[in-house]
PDB file of C-alpha atoms in Angstrom:
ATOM      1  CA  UNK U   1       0.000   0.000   0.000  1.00  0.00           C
ATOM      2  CA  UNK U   2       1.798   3.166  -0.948  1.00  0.00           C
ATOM      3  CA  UNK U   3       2.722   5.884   1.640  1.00  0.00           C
ATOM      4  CA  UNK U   4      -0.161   8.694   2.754  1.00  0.00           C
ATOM      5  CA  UNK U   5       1.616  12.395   2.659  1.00  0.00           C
ATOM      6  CA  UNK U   6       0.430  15.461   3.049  1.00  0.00           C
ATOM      7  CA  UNK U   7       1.668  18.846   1.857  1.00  0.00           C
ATOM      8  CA  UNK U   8       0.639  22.119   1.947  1.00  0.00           C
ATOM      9  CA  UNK U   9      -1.811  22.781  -0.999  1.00  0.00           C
ATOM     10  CA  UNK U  10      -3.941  22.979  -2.538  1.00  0.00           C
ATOM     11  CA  UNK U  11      -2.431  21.350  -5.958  1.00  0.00           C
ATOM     12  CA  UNK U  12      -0.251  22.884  -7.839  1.00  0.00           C
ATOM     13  CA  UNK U  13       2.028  24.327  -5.052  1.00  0.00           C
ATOM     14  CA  UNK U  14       5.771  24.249  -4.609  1.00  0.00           C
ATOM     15  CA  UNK U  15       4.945  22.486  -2.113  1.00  0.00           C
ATOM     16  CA  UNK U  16       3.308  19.377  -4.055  1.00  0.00           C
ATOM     17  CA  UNK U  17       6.401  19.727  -6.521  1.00  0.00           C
ATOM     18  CA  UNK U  18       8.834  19.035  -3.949  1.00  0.00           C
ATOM     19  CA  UNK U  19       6.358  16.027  -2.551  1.00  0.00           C
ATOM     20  CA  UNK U  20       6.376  14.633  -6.044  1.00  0.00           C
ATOM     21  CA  UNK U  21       9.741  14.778  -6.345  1.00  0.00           C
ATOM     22  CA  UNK U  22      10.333  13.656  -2.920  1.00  0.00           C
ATOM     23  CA  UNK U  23       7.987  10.701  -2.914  1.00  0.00           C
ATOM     24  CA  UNK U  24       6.427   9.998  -6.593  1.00  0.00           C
ATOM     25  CA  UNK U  25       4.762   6.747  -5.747  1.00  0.00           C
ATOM     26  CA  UNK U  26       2.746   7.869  -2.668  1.00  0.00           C
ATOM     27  CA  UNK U  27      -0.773   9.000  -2.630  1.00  0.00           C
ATOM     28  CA  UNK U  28      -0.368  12.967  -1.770  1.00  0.00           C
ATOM     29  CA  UNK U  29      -3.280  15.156   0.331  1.00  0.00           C
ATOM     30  CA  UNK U  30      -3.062  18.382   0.580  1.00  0.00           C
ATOM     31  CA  UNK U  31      -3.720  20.101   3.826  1.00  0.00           C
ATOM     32  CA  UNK U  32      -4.769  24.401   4.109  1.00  0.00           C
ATOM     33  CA  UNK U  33      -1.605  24.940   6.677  1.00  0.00           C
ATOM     34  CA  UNK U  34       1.684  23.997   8.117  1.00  0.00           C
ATOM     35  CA  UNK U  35       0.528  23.799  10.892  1.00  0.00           C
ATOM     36  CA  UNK U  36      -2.181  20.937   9.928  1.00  0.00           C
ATOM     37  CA  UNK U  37      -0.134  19.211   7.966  1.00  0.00           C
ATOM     38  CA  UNK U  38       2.477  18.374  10.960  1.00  0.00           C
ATOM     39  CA  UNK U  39      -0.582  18.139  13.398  1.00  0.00           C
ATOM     40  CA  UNK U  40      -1.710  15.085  10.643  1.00  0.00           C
ATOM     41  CA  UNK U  41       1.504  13.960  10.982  1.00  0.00           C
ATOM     42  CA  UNK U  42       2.083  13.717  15.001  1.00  0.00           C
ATOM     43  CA  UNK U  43      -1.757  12.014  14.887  1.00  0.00           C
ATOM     44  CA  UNK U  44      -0.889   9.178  12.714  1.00  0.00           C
ATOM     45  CA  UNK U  45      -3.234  10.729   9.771  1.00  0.00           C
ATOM     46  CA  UNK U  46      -0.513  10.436   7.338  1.00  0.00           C
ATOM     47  CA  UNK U  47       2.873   8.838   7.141  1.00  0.00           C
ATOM     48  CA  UNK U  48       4.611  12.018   6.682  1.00  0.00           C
ATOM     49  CA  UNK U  49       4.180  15.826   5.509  1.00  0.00           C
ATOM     50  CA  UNK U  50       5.887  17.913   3.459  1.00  0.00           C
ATOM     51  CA  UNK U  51       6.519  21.875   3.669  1.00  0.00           C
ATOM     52  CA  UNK U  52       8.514  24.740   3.052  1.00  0.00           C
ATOM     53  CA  UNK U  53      11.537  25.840   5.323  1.00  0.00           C
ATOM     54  CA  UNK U  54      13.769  27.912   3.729  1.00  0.00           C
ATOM     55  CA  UNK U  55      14.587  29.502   0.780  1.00  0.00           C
ATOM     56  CA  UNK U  56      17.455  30.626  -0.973  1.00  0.00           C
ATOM     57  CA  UNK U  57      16.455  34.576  -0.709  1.00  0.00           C
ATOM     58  CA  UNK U  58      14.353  35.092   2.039  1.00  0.00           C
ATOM     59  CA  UNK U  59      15.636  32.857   4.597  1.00  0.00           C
ATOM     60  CA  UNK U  60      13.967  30.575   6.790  1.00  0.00           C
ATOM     61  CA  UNK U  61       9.762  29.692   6.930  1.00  0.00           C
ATOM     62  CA  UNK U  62       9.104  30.266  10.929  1.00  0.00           C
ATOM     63  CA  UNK U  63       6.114  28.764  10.660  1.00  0.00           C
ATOM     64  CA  UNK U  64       8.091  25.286  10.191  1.00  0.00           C
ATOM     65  CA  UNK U  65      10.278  26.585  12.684  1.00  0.00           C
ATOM     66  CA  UNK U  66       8.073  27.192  15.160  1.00  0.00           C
ATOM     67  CA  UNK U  67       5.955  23.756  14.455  1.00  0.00           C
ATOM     68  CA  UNK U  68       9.257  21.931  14.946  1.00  0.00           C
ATOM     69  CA  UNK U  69       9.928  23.808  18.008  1.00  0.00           C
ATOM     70  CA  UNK U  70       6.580  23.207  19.863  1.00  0.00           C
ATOM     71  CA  UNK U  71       4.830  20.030  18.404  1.00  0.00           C
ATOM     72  CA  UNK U  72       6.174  16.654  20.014  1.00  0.00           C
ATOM     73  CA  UNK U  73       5.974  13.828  17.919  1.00  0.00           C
ATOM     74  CA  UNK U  74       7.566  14.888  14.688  1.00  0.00           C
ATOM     75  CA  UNK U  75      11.176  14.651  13.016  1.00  0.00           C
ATOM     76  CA  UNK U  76      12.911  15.995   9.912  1.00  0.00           C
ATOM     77  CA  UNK U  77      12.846  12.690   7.847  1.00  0.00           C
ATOM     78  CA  UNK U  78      14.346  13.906   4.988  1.00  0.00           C
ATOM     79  CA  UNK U  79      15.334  17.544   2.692  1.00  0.00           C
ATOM     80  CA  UNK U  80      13.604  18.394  -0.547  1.00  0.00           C
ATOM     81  CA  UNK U  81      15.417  21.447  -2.380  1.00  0.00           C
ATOM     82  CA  UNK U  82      13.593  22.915  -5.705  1.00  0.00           C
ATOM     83  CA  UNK U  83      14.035  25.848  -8.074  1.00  0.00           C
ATOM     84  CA  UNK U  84      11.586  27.922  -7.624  1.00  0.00           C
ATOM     85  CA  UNK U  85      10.136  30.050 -10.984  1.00  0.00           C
ATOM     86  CA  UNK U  86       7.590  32.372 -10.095  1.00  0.00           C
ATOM     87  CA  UNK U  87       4.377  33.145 -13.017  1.00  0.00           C
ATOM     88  CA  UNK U  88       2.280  36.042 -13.249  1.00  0.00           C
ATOM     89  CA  UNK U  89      -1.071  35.063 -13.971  1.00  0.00           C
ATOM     90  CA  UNK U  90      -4.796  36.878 -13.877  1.00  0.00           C
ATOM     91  CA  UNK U  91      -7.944  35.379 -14.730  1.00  0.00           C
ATOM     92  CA  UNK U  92      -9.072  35.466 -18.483  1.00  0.00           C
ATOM     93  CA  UNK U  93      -9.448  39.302 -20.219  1.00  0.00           C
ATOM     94  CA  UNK U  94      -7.827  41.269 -17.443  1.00  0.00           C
ATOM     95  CA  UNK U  95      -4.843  42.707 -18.446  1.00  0.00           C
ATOM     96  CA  UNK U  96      -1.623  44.129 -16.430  1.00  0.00           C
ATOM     97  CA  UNK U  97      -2.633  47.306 -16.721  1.00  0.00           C
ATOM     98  CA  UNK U  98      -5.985  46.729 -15.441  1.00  0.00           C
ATOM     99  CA  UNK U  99      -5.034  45.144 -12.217  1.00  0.00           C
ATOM    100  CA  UNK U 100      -5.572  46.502  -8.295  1.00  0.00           C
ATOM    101  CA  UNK U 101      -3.966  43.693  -6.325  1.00  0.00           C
ATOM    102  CA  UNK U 102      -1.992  40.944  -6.772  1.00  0.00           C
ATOM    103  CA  UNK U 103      -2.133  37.813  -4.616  1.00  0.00           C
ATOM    104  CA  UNK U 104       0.904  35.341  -3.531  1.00  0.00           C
ATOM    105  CA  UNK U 105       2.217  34.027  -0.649  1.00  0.00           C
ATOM    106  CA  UNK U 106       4.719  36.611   1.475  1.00  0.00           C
ATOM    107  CA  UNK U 107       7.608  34.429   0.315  1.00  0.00           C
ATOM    108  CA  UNK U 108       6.705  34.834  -3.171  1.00  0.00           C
ATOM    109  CA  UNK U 109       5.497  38.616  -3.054  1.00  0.00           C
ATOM    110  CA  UNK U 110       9.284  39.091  -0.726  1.00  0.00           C
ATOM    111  CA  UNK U 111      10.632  36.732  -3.849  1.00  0.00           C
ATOM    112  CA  UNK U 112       9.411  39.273  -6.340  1.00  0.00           C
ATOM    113  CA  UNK U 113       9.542  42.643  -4.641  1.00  0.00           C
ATOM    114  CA  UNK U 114      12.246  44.235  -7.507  1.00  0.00           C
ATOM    115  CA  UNK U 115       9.541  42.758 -10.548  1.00  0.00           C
ATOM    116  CA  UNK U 116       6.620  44.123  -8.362  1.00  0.00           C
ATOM    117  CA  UNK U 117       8.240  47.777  -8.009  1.00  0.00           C
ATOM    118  CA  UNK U 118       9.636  48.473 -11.032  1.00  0.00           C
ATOM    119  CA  UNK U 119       6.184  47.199 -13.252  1.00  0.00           C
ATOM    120  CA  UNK U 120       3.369  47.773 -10.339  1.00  0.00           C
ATOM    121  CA  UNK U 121       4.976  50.292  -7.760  1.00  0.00           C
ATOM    122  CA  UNK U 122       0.793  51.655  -6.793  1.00  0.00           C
ATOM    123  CA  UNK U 123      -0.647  47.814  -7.100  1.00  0.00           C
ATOM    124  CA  UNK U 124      -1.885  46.572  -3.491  1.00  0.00           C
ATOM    125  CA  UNK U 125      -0.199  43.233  -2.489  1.00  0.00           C
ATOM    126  CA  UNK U 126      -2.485  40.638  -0.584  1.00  0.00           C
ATOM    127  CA  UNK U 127      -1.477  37.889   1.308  1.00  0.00           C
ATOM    128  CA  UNK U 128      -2.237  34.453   0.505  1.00  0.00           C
ATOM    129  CA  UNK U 129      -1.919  31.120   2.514  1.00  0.00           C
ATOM    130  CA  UNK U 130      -0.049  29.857  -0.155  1.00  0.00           C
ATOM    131  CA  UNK U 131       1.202  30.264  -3.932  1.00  0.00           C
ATOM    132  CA  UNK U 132      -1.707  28.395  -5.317  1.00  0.00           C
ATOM    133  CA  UNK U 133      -4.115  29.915  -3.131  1.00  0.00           C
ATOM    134  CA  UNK U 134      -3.209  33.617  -4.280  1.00  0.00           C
ATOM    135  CA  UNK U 135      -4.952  32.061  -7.363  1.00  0.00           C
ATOM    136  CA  UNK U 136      -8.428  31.003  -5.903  1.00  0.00           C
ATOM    137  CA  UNK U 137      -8.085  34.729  -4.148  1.00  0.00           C
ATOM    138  CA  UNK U 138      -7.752  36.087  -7.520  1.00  0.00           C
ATOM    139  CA  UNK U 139     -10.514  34.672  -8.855  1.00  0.00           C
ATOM    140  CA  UNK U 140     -12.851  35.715  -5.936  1.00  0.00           C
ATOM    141  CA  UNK U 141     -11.665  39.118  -6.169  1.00  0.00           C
ATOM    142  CA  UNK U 142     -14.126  42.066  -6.835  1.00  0.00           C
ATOM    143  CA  UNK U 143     -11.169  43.761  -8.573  1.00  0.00           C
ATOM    144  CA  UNK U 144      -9.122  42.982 -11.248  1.00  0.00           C
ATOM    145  CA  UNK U 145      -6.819  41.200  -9.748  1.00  0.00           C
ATOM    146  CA  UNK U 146      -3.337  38.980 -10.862  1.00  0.00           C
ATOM    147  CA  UNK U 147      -1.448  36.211  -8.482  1.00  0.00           C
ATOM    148  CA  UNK U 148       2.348  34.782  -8.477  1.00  0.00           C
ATOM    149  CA  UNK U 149       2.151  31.082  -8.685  1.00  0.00           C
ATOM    150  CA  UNK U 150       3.895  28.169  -9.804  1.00  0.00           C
ATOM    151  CA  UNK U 151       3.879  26.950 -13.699  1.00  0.00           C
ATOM    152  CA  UNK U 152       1.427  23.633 -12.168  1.00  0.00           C
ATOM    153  CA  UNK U 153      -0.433  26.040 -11.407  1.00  0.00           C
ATOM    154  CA  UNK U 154      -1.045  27.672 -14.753  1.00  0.00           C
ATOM    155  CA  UNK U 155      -1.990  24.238 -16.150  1.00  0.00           C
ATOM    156  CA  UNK U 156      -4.439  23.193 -12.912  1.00  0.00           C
ATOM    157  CA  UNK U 157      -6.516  26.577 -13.249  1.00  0.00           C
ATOM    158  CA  UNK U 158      -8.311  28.843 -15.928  1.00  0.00           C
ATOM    159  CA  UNK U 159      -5.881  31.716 -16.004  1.00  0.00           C
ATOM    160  CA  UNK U 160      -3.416  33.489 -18.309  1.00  0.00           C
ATOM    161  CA  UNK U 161       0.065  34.149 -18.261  1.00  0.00           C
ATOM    162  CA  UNK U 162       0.970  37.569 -17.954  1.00  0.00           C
ATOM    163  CA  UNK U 163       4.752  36.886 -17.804  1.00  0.00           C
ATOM    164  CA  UNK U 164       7.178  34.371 -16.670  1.00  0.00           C
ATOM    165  CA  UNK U 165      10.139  33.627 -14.381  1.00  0.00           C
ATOM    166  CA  UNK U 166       9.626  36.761 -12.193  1.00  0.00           C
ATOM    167  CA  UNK U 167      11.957  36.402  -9.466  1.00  0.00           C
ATOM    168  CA  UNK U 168      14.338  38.731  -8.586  1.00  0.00           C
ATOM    169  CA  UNK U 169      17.017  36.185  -8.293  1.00  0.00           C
ATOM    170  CA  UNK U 170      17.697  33.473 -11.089  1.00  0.00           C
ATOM    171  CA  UNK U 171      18.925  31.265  -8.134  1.00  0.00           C
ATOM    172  CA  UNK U 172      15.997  31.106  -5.843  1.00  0.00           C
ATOM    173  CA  UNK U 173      15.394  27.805  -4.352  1.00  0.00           C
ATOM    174  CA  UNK U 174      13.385  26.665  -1.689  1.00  0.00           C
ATOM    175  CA  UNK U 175      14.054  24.300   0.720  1.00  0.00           C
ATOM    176  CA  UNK U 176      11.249  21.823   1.983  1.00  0.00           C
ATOM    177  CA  UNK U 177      11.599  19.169   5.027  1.00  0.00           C
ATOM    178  CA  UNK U 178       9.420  15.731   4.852  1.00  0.00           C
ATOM    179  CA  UNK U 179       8.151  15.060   8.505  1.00  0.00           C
ATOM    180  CA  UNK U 180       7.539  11.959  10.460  1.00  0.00           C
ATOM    181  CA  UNK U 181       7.529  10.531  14.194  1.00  0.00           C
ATOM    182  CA  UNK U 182      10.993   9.239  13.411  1.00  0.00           C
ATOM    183  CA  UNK U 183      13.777  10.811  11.689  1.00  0.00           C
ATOM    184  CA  UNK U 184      16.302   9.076   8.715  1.00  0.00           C
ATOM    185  CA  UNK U 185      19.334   5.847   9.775  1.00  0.00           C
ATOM    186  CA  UNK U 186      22.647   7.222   8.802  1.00  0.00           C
ATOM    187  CA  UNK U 187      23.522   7.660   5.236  1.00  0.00           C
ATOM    188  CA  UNK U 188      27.286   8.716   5.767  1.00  0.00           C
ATOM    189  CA  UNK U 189      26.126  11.656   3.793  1.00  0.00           C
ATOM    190  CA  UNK U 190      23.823  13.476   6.805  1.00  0.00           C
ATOM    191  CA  UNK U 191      22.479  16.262   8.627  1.00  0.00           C
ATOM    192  CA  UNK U 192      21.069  17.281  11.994  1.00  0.00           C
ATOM    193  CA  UNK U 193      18.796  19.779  12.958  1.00  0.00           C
ATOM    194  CA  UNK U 194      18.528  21.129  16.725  1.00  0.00           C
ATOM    195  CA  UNK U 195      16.894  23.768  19.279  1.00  0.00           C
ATOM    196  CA  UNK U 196      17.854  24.880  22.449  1.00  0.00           C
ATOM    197  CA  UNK U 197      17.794  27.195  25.171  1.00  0.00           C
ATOM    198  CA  UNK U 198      18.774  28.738  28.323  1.00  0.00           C
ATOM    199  CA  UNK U 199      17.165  29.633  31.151  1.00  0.00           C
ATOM    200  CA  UNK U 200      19.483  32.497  32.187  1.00  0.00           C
ATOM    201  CA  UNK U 201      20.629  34.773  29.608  1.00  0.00           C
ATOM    202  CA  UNK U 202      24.546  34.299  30.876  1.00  0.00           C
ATOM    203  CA  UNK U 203      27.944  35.830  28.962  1.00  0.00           C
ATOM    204  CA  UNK U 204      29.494  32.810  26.723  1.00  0.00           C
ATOM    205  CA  UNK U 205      26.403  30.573  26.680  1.00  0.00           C
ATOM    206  CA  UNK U 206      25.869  30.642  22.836  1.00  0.00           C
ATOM    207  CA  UNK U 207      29.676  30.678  22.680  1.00  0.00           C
ATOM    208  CA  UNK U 208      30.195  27.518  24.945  1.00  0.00           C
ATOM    209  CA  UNK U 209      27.163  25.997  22.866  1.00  0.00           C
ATOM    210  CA  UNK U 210      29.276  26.461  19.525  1.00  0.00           C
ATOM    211  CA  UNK U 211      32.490  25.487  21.161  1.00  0.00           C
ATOM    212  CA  UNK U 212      30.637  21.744  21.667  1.00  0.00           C
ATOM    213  CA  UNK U 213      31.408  21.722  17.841  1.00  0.00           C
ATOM    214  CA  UNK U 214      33.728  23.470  16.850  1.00  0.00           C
ATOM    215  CA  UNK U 215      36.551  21.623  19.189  1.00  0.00           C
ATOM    216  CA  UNK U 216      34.846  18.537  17.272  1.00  0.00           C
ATOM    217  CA  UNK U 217      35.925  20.138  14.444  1.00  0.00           C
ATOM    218  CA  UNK U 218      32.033  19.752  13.117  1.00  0.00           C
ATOM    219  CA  UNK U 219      30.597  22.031  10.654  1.00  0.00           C
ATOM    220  CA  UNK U 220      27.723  24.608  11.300  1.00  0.00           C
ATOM    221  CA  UNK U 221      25.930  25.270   8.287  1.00  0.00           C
ATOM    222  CA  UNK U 222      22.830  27.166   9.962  1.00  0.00           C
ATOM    223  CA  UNK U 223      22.650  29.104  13.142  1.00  0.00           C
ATOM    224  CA  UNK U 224      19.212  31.422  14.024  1.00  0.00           C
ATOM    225  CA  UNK U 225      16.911  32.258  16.458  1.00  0.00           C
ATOM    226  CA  UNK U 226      13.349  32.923  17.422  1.00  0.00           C
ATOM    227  CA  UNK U 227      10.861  34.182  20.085  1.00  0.00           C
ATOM    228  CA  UNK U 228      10.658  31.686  23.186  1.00  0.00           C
ATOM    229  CA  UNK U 229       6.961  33.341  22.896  1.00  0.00           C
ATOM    230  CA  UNK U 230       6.798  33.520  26.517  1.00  0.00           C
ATOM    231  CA  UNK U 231       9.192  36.891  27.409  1.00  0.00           C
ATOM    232  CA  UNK U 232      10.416  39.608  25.695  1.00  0.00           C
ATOM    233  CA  UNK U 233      13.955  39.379  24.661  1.00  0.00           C
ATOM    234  CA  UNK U 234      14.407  35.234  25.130  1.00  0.00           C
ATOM    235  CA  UNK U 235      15.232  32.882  22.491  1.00  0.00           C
ATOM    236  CA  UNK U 236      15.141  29.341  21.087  1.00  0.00           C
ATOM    237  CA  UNK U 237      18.637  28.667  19.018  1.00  0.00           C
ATOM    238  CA  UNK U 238      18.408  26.160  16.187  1.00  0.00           C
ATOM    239  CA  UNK U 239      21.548  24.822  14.709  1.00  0.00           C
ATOM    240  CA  UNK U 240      22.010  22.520  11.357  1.00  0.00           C
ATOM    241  CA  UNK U 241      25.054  20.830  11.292  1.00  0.00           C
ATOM    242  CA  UNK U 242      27.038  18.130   9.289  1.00  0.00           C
ATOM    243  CA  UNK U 243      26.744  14.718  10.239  1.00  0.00           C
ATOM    244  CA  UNK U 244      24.066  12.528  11.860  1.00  0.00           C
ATOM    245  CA  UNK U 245      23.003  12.291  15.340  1.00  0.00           C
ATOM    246  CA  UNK U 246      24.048   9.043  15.698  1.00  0.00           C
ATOM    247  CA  UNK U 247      28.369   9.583  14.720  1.00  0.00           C
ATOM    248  CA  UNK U 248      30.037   9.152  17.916  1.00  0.00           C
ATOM    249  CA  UNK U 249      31.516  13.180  17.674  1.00  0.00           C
ATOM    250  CA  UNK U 250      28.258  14.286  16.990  1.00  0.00           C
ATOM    251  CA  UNK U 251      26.613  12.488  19.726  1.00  0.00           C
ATOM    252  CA  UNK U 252      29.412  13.568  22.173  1.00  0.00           C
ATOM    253  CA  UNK U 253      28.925  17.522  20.553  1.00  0.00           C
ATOM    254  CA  UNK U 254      24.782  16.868  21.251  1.00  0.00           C
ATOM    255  CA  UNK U 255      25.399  15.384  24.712  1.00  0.00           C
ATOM    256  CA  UNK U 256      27.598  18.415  25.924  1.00  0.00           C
ATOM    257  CA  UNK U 257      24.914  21.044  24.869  1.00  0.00           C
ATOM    258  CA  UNK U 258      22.548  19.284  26.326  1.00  0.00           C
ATOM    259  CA  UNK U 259      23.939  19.036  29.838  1.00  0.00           C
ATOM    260  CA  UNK U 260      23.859  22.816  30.255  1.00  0.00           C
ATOM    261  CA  UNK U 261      20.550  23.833  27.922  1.00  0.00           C
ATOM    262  CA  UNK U 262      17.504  24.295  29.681  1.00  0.00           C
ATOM    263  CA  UNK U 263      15.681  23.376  26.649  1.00  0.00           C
ATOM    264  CA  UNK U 264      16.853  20.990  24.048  1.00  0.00           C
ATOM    265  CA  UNK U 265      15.484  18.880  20.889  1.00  0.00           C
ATOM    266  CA  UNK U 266      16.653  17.186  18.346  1.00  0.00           C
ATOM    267  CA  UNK U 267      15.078  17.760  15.409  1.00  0.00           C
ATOM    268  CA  UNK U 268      16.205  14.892  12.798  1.00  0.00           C
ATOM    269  CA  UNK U 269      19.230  13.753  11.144  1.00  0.00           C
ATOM    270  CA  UNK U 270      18.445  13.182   7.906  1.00  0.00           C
ATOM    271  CA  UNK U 271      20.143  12.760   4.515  1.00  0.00           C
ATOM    272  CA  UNK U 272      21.339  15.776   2.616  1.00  0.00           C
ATOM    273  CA  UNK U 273      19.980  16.980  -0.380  1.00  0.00           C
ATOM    274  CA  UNK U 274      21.041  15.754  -3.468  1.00  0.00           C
ATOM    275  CA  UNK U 275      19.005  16.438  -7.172  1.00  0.00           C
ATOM    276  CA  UNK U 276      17.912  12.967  -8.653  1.00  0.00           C
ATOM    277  CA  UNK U 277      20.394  11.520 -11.273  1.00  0.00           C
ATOM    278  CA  UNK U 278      23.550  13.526  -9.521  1.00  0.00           C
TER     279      UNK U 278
END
């Protein structure tokens, strides 16, 4: 019986792309949120998830983040990574120079901000949940209205191209993270995701966190923050590093932290990224 996933839809989304790409055999459901799609996921609804969480220009999705961060039961499983090509589309007869608003996503309006000023600096922007729903809000509009969406997209729905490959940056990808309970066995080819946090905001404590790797001599490729959500001014750090959880240096790195975090999760190990046929 082939897998159940879920991705953040509706079809035609980046989102389904990378989930196609990602697992072609499976039967794929698409869910409104992130946020439902990893609360599908911890509830044994679907095998695993797929969403969005980072891309190449506009850095990380904190929704994913944050869903990582709170909901138990979940794991990065595995990395997706896409190019993303952004299309300009309205519904039939209304032309560019008709149009009041134009739908997307925020990482897709953020995506195309240089495109948007330069050929509709006094056009409203509107929020959508997602790239392919900026096209259902286009067509409910009671203006004329155009959306950024993906190519699927221009084939799923009744619309028109208005033009093509918008982005502002010809190497815009997006990363996407497939969720489960448990996370990926070691590849030799790996990564490993991880919050944490301190209960005192001391001198050195981010420092002496680093210094687990770095006197491992163990990569860093990521390093952020965000809002504990509970007090101003305190953070959650997450960290991506080289290597999977399960390595004896990395385990010895993870160990360390841990003894002096207040809060700490791993988030997966899980095989890096590489394009099919590479």
């Amino acid at each position: 019986m082939p897998d159940l996933i879920g991705y953040l839809g509706p079809a035609g989304t980046y989102t389904e792309q990378a989930a196609l790409l990602y697992a072609p055999d499976a039967v794929l459901e698409p869910y409104p949120t992130i946020s439902a799609v990893g609360s599908a996921v911890a509830e044994d609804e679907l095998d695993s998830g797929v969403v969005p969480i980072e891309n190449s220009l506009e850095g990380s999705v904190t929704f994913t983040l944050d869903l990582l961060i709170a909901q138990s039961g979940l794991s990065i499983r595995n990395e997706i990574v896409i190019p993303i090509d952004h299309y300009l589309v309205a519904p039939p007869g209304v032309s560019a120079e008709t149009v009041e608003v134009i739908y997307s996503h925020p990482q897709a309006l953020a995506q195309c901000r240089d495109y948007l000023g330069e050929n509709f600096p006094t056009v409203a922007r509107e929020a959508s949940l997602s790239t392919v729903a900026a096209v259902i809000d286009m067509q409910a509009s009671r203006v004329p209205a155009a959306a950024i969406c993906p190519q699927r997209a221009t084939e799923i729905y009744d619309v028109q191209i208005l033009a093509q490959s918008i982005q502002d940056n010809s190497a815009n990808q997006t990363r996407f993270v497939a969720l489960a309970h448990e996370d990926h066995p070691p590849t030799g080819h790996d990564r490993t995701s991880i919050c944490f946090a301190f209960a005192v905001d001391r001198p050195g404590s981010l420092y002496r966190a680093i210094g687990e790797f770095a006197e491992r001599n163990i990569n860093l490729v990521k390093i952020e923050s965000r809002p504990t959500k509970q007090e101003l001014g305190r953070y959650i750090f997450l960290i991506d590093c080289d290597g999977h959880r399960e390595e004896p240096e990395i385990e010895a790195a993870l160990q360390g932290l841990r003894e002096f975090a207040d809060v700490f999760k791993i988030l997966g190990s899980y095989p890096h990224w590489e394009p099919p046929g590479r």
